[in-house]
XYZ file of C-alpha atoms in Angstrom:
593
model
C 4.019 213.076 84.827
C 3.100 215.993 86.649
C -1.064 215.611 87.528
C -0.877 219.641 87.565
C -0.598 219.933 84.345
C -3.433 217.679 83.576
C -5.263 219.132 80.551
C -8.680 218.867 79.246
C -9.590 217.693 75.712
C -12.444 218.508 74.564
C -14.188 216.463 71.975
C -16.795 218.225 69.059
C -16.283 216.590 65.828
C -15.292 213.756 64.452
C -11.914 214.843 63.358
C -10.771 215.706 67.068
C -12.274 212.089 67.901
C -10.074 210.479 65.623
C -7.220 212.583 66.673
C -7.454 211.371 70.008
C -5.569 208.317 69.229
C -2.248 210.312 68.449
C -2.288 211.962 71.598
C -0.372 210.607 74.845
C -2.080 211.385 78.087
C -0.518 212.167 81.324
C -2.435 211.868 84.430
C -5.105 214.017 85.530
C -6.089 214.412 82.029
C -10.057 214.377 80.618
C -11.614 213.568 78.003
C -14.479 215.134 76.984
C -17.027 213.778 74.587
C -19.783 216.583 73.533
C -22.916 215.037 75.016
C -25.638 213.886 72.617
C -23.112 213.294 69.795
C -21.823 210.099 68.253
C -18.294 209.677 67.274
C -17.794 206.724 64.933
C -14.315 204.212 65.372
C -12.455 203.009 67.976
C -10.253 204.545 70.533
C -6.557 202.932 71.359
C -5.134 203.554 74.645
C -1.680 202.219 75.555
C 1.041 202.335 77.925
C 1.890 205.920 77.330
C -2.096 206.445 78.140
C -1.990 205.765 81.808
C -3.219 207.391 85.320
C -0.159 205.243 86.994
C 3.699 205.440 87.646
C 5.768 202.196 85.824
C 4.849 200.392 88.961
C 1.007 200.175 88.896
C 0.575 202.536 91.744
C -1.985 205.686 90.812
C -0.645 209.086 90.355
C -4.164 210.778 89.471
C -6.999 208.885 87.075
C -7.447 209.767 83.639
C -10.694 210.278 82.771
C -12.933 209.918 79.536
C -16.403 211.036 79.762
C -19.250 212.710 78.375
C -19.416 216.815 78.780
C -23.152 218.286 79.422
C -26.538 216.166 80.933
C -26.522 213.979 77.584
C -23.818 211.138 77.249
C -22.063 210.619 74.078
C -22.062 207.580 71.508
C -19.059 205.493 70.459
C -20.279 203.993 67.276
C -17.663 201.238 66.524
C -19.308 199.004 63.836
C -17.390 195.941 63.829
C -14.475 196.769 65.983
C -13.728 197.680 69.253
C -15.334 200.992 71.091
C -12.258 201.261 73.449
C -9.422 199.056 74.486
C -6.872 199.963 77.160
C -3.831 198.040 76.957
C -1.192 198.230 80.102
C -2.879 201.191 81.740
C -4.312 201.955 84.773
C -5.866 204.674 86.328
C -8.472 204.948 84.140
C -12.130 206.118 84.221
C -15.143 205.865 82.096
C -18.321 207.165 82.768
C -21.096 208.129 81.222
C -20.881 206.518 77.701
C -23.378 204.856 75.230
C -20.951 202.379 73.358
C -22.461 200.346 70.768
C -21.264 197.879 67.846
C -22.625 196.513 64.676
C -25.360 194.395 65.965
C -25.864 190.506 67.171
C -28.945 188.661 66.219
C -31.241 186.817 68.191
C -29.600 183.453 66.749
C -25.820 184.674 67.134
C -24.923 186.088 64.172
C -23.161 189.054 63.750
C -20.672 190.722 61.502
C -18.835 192.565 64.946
C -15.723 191.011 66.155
C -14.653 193.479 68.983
C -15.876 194.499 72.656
C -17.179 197.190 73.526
C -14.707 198.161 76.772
C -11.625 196.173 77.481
C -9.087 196.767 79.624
C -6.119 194.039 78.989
C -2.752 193.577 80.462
C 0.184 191.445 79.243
C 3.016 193.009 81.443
C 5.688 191.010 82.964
C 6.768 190.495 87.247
C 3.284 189.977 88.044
C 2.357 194.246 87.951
C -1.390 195.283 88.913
C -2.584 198.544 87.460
C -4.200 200.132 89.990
C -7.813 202.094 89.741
C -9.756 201.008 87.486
C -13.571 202.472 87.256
C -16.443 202.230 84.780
C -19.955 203.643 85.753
C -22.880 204.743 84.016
C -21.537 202.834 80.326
C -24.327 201.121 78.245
C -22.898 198.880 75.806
C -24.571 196.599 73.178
C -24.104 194.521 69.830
C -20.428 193.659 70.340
C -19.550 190.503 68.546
C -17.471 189.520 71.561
C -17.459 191.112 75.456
C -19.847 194.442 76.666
C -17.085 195.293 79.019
C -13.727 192.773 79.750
C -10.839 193.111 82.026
C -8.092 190.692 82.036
C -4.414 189.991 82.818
C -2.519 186.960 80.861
C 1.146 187.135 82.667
C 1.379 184.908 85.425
C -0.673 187.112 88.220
C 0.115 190.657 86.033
C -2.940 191.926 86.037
C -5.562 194.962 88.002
C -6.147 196.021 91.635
C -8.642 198.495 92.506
C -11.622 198.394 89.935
C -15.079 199.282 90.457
C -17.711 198.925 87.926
C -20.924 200.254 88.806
C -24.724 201.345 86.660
C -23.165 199.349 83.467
C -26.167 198.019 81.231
C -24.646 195.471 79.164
C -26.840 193.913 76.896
C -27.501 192.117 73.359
C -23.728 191.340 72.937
C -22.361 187.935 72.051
C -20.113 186.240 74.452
C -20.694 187.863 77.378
C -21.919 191.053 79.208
C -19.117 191.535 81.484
C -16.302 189.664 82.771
C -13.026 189.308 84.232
C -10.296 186.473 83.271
C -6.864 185.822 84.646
C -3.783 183.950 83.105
C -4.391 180.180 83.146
C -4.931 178.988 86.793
C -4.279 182.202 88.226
C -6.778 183.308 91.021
C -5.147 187.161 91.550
C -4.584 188.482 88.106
C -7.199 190.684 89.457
C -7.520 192.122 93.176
C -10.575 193.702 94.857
C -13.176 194.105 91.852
C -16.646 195.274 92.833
C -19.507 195.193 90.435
C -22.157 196.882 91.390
C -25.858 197.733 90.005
C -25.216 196.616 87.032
C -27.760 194.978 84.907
C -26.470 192.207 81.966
C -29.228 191.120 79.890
C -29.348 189.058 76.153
C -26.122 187.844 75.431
C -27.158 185.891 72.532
C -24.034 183.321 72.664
C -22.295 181.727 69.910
C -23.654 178.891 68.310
C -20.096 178.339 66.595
C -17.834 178.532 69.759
C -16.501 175.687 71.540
C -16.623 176.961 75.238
C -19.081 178.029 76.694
C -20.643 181.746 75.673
C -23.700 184.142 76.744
C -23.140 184.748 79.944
C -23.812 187.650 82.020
C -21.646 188.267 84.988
C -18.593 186.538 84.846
C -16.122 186.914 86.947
C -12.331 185.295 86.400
C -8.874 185.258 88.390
C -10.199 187.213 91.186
C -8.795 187.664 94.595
C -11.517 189.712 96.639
C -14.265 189.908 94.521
C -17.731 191.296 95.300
C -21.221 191.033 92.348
C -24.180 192.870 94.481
C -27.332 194.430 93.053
C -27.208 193.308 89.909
C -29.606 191.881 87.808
C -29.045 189.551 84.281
C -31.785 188.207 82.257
C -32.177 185.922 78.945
C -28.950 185.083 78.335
C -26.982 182.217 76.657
C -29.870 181.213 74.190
C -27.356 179.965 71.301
C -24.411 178.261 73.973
C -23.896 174.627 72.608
C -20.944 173.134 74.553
C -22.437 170.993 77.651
C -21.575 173.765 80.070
C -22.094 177.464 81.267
C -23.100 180.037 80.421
C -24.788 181.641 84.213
C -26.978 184.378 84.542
C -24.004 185.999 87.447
C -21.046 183.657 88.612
C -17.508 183.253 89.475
C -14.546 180.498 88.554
C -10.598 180.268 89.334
C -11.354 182.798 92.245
C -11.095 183.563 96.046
C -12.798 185.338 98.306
C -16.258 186.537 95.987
C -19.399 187.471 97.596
C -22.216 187.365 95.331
C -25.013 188.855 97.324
C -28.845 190.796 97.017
C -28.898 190.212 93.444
C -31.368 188.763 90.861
C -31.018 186.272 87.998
C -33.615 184.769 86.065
C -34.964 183.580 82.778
C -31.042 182.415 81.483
C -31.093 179.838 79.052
C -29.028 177.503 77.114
C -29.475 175.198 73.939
C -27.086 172.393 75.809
C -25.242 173.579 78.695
C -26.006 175.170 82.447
C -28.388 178.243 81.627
C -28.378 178.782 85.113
C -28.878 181.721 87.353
C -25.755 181.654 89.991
C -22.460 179.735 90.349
C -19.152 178.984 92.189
C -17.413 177.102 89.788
C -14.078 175.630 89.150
C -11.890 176.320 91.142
C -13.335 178.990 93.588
C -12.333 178.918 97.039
C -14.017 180.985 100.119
C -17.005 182.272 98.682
C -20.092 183.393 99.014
C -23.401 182.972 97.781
C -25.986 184.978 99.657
C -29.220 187.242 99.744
C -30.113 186.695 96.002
C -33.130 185.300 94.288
C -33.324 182.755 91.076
C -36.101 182.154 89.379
C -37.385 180.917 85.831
C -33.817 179.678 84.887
C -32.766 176.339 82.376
C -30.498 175.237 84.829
C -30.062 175.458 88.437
C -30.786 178.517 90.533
C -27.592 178.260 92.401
C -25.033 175.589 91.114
C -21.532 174.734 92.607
C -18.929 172.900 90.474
C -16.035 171.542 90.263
C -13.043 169.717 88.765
C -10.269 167.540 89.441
C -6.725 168.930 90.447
C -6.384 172.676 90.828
C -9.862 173.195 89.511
C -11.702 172.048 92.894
C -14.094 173.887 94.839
C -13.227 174.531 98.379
C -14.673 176.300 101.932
C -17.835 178.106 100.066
C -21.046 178.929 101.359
C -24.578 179.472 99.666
C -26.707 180.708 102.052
C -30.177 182.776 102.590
C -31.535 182.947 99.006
C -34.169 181.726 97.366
C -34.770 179.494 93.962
C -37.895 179.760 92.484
C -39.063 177.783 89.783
C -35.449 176.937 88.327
C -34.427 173.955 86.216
C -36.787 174.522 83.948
C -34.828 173.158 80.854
C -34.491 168.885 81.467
C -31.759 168.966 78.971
C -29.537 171.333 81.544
C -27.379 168.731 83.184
C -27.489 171.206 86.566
C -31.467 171.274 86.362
C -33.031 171.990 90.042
C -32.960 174.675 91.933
C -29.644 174.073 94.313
C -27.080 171.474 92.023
C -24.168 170.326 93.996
C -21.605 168.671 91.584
C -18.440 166.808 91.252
C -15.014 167.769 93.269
C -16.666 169.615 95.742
C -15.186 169.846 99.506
C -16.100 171.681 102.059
C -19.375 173.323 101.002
C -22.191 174.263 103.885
C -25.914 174.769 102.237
C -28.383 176.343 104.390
C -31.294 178.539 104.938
C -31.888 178.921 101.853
C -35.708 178.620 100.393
C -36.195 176.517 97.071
C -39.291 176.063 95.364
C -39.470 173.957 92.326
C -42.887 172.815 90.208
C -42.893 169.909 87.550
C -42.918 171.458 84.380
C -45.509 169.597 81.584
C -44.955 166.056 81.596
C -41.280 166.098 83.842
C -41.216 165.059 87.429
C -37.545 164.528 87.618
C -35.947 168.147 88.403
C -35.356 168.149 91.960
C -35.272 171.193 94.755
C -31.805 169.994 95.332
C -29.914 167.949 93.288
C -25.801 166.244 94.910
C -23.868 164.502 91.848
C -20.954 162.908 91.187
C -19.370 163.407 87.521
C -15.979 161.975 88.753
C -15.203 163.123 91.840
C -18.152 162.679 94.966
C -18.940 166.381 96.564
C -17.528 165.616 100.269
C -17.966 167.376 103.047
C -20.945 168.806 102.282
C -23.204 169.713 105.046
C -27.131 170.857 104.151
C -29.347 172.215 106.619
C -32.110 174.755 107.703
C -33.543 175.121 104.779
C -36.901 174.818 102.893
C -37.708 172.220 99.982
C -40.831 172.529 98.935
C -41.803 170.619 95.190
C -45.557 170.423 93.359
C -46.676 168.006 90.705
C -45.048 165.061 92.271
C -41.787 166.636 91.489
C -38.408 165.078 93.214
C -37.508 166.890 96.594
C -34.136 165.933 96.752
C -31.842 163.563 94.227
C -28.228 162.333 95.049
C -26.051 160.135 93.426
C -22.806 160.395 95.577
C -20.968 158.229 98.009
C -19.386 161.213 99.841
C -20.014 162.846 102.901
C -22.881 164.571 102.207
C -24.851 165.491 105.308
C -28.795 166.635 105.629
C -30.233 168.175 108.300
C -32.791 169.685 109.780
C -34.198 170.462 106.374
C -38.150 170.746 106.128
C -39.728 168.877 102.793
C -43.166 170.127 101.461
C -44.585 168.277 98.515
C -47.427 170.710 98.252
C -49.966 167.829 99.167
C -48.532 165.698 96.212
C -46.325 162.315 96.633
C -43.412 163.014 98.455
C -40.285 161.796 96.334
C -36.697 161.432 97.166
C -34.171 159.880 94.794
C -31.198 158.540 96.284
C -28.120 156.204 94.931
C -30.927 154.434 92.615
C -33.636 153.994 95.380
C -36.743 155.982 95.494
C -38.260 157.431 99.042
C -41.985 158.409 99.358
C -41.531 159.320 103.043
C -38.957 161.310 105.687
C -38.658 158.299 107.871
C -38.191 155.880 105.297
C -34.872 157.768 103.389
C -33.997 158.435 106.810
C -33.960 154.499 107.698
C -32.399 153.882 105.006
C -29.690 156.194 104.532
C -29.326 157.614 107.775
C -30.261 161.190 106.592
C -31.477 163.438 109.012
C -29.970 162.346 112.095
C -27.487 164.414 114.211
C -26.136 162.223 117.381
C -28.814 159.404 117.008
C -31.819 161.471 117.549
C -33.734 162.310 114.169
C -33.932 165.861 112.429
C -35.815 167.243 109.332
C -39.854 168.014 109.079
C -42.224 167.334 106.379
C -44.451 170.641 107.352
C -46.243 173.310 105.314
C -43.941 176.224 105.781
C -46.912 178.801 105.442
C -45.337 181.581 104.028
C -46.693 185.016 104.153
C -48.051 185.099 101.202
C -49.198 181.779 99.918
C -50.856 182.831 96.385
C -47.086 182.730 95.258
C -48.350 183.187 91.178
C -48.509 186.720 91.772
C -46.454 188.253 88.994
C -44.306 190.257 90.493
C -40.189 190.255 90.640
C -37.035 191.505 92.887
C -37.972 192.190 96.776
C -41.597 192.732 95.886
C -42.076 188.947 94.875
C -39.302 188.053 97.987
C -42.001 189.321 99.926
C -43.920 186.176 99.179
C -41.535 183.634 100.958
C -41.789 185.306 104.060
C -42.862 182.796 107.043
C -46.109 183.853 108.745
C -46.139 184.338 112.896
C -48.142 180.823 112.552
C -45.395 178.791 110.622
C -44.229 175.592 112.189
C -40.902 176.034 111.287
C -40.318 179.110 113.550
C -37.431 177.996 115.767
C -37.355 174.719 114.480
C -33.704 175.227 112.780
C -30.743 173.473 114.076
C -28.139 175.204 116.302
C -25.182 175.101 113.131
C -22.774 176.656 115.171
C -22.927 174.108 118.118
C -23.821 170.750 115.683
C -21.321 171.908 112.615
C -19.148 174.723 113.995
C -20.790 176.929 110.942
C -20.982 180.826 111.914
C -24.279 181.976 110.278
C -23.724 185.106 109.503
C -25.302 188.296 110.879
C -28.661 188.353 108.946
C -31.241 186.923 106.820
C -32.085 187.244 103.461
C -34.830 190.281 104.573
C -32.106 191.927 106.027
C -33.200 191.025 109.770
C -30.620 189.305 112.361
C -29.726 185.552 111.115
C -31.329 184.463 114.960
C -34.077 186.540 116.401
C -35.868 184.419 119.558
C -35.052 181.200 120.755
C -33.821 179.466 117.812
C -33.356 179.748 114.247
C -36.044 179.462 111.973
C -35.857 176.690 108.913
C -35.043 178.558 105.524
C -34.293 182.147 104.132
C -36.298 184.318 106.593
C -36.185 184.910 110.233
C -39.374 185.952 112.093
C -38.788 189.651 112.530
C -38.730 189.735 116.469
C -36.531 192.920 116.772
C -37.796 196.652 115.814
C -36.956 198.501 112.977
C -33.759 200.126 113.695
C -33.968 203.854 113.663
C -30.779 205.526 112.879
C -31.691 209.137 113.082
C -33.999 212.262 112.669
C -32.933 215.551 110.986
C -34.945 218.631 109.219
C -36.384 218.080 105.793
C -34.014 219.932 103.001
C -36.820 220.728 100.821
C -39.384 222.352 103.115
C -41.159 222.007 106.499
C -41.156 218.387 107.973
C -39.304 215.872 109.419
C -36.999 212.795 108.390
C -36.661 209.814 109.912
C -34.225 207.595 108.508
C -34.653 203.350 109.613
C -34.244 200.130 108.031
C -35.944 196.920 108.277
C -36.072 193.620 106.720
C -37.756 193.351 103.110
C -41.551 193.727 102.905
C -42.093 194.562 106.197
C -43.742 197.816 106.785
C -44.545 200.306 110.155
C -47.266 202.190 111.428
C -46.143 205.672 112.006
C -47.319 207.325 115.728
C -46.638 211.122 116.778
C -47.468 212.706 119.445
C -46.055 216.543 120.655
C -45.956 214.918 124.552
C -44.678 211.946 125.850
C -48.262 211.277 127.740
C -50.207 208.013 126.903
C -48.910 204.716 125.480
C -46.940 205.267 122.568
C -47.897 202.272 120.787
C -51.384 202.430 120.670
C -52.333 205.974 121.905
C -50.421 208.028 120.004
C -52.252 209.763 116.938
C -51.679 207.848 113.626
C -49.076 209.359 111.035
C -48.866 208.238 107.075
C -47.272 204.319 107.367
C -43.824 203.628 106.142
C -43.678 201.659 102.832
C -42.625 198.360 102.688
C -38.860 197.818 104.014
C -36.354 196.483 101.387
C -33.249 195.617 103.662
C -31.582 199.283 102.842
C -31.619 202.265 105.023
C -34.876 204.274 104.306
C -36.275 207.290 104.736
C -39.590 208.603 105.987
C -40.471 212.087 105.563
C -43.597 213.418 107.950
C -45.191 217.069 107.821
C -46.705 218.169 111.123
C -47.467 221.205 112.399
C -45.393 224.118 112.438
C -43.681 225.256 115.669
C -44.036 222.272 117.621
C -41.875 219.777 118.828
C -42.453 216.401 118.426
C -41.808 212.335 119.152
C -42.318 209.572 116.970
C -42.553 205.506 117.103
C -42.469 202.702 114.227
C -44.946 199.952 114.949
C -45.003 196.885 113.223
C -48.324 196.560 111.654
């Protein structure tokens, strides 16, 4: 398996597709699909098809792609478009894959996946290098893209997938699965600006289908800019399916991502998840909105299907739990054997939908097993249409504080263990929430956010934007010290992409009062003319007057001439790109406007 003599196949007609699958490849090879054609059937790849010695470990990737700007189309009908079985060092790019066709209601004639990579091997062997970017792939009767090891922990280490569209498949867009109870079939998997949108689900199946991001028997997992959209409509079993989540895993981040409008005919239809059995994860920096079920639910079992040490932190839940019938429905659902879970600066805004005032911001159950250790603070709850704040039925240790509870004007309602609360001080009376060391905790203040006409249609960090706190907001500050009252680290920033504490103290919810400047992070020539470019980043929404001046004379901040402004910030590094006059040499400051 010399990678030097690597050759390159490439691919015309449909006679040299089909002969692919008689061919063993060595690593290094390529294969070349002629752009803007369409090759019908199914590729086979097996263990004589591999970029990998017998061991796992990558020699040099094999590659299958499209040749020239167009990709090419795997038209599989009811099969599979490519399966890889016990091989690694693989990658895709590039493809349009695409089956027979689901149905709005489920039905479909296609029984295969689009991309699957599956491993059976024995002694617990990872494949190493695994990538898949730039793939669309739609109407498979089962998975857009899967990966999955069922050998004790045999399985994949290494895999990237990155720009995948899957969409209008059946069970799922794409996701990951280990061997039963295993939480490292698969080892540092990144998925990456991908966008899942329309699983349908299957009315028929008994588990739960439709989902969008799944992943499954991860160790070191990471789901970041990704969006998924309208899917699960047909699930029927009374869980699942998520718009992006994670189960029987360790160590997942799920961050600056978006999920909304999932739904379900009986189950979750929610937007995020840590479910059973996760363990040290992360849910941060995304935004929920318009789901069935809750924007951000965490789950779990009995046994070796708890949840454990996981965080949800600085996002925010619009509008979730639309669907009563969702047993998750609100916009933050805490449920079953749960331990060690902190909650906090998030921002969750729920309304009553027609005629139902029983979907709470936050919702802490018991369906067995009480959450415990469950500490919930620093964020914003804010309800309209005399909808519930906050509803628990547990006897754990469930802690609140610090929290600030808006009703929007309307009757303030928290349900607790059977009793109803229409004020702060009474549930806190009562139940002793919101109290740290005797001394009471929690606010009941308009949060004024920066934009307060929050029915502007709008999505992503544009409609973020909106849940910004204004200089003016009384919760500026106001947040508890977590490190010093729960010994919770924070994190280093917000959900605008500013520090996590900026002033004094930290502020209640999912933004932090931009105190610090933009951070400039350097200046070159412009490549495609004349000018110069200033790369910064700030927090989301947030944009800069730009001054220049060719001396260093006068106050900068208000004396210097006026440049273009910056655009509105979006948490990323940015660039700004100025054209002044030739020959000169110049300085330049970002002011926030």
């Amino acid at each position: 398996m010399d990678p030097c003599a690597a050759a390159d196949h490439v691919v015309t007609t449909q006679e040299e597709f089909e002969a692919l699958n008689s061919i063993d490849f060595e690593p290094g090879d390529r294969i070349l699909l002629a752009g803007g054609s369409t090759f019908t059937g199914s590729l086979i790849f097996g263990p004589n098809d591999s970029g990998t010695d017998e061991q796992g470990q990558l020699i040099a990737p094999i590659i299958l792609t499209s040749l020239g700007e167009e990709r090419a189309t795997i038209s599989a009908g009811d099969g599979n478009a490519l399966l890889f079985y016990n091989a690694g060092g693989i990658e895709v790019s590039r493809l349009n894959l695409t089956g027979s066709g689901v149905a709005p209601d489920g039905m479909t004639t296609s029984t295969g996946s689009g991309l699957t990579f599956y491993t059976d091997s024995e002694g617990d062997l990872k494949y190493r290098h695994l990538r898949v970017d730039e793939v669309d792939v739609s109407g498979f009767g089962s998975r857009g893209l899967v990966i999955g090891g069922y050998n004790g922990n045999s399985g994949y280490d290494d895999v990237r997938i990155t720009r995948v569209h899957a969409h209008h498949n059946l069970h799922s867009g794409i996701e990951t699965f280990g061997f039963t109870g295993s939480k490292s079939s698969l080892a540092n998997v990144t998925v990456s600006e991908c966008v899942a949108n329309d699983q349908a689900g299957d009315p028929a199946s008994t588990v739960n289908t439709g989902s969008g991001i799944t992943l499954g028997g991860v160790t070191g997992g990471l789901i970041e800019h990704c969006v998924a959209y309208g899917n699960g409509a047909n699930n029927q079993p009374a869980e699942g399916p998520i718009g992006i989540w994670a189960y029987h895993s360790s160590n997942v981040v799920i961050q600056h991502n978006e999920s909304h409008h999932n739904v379900t005919s009986n189950g979750d239809g929610g937007g995020f998840d840590l479910d059973i059995g996760v363990t040290q994860s992360v849910m941060q920096y995304n935004y929920s909105h318009d789901n069935a079920g809750a924007g951000f639910l965490v789950y779990g079992k009995s046994g070796s299907s708890g949840n454990a040490d996981n965080v949800v932190r600085y996002n925010v839940s619009e509008n979730d739990g639309r669907d009563p019938g969702s047993f998750a429905a609100s916009g933050i659902c805490v449920c079953d054997n749960i331990d060690d879970l902190a909650v906090y600066g998030n921002t969750v805004l729920i309304s009553a939908a027609a005629g139902i005032t029983t979907i709470p911001a936050i919702k802490v159950m018991e369906a067995g097993n009480d959450p415990d250790d469950i500490v919930i603070a620093n964020n914003i709850f804010v309800s309209s249409g005399d909808t519930r704040l906050v509803y628990q039925d547990s006897d754990g240790d469930v802690r609140f504080a610090g929290n600030n509870y808006w009703s929007s004007g309307d009757n303030f309602v928290i349900r607790d263990n059977g009793s109803t609360y229409s004020s702060l001080s009474s549930w806190r009376s009562s139940k002793g929430q919101e109290k740290l060391s005797g001394k009471s905790t929690g606010s009941t203040l308009d949060p004024l956010f920066d934009i307060p006409d929050v029915s502007i249609e709008s999505t992503g960090n544009s409609r973020l934007a909106a849940f910004r706190l204004r200089s003016s907001s009384p919760l500026i500050s106001k947040g508890l010290n977590l490190k010093t009252s729960f010994g919770i680290d924070t994190g280093p920033r917000d959900l605008f992409g500013g520090p996590s504490l900026q002033g004094t103290a930290h502020e209640v919810g999912a933004h932090e009062l931009a105190v610090d400047p933009p951070k400039i992070l350097g200046t070159a020539s412009s490549p495609d003319g004349p000018g110069i470019v200033i790369r910064y980043q700030s927090e989301i929404g947030v944009s800069f007057a730009v001054r220049r001046s060719n001396t260093l004379t006068g106050d900068p901040e208000t004396e210097w001439p006026l440049a273009a402004p910056t655009g509105p910030g979006n948490g990323l590094v940015l660039e700004y790109v100025d054209t002044p006059l030739e020959g000169g040499r110049y300085f330049y400051v970002l002011v926030r406007e």
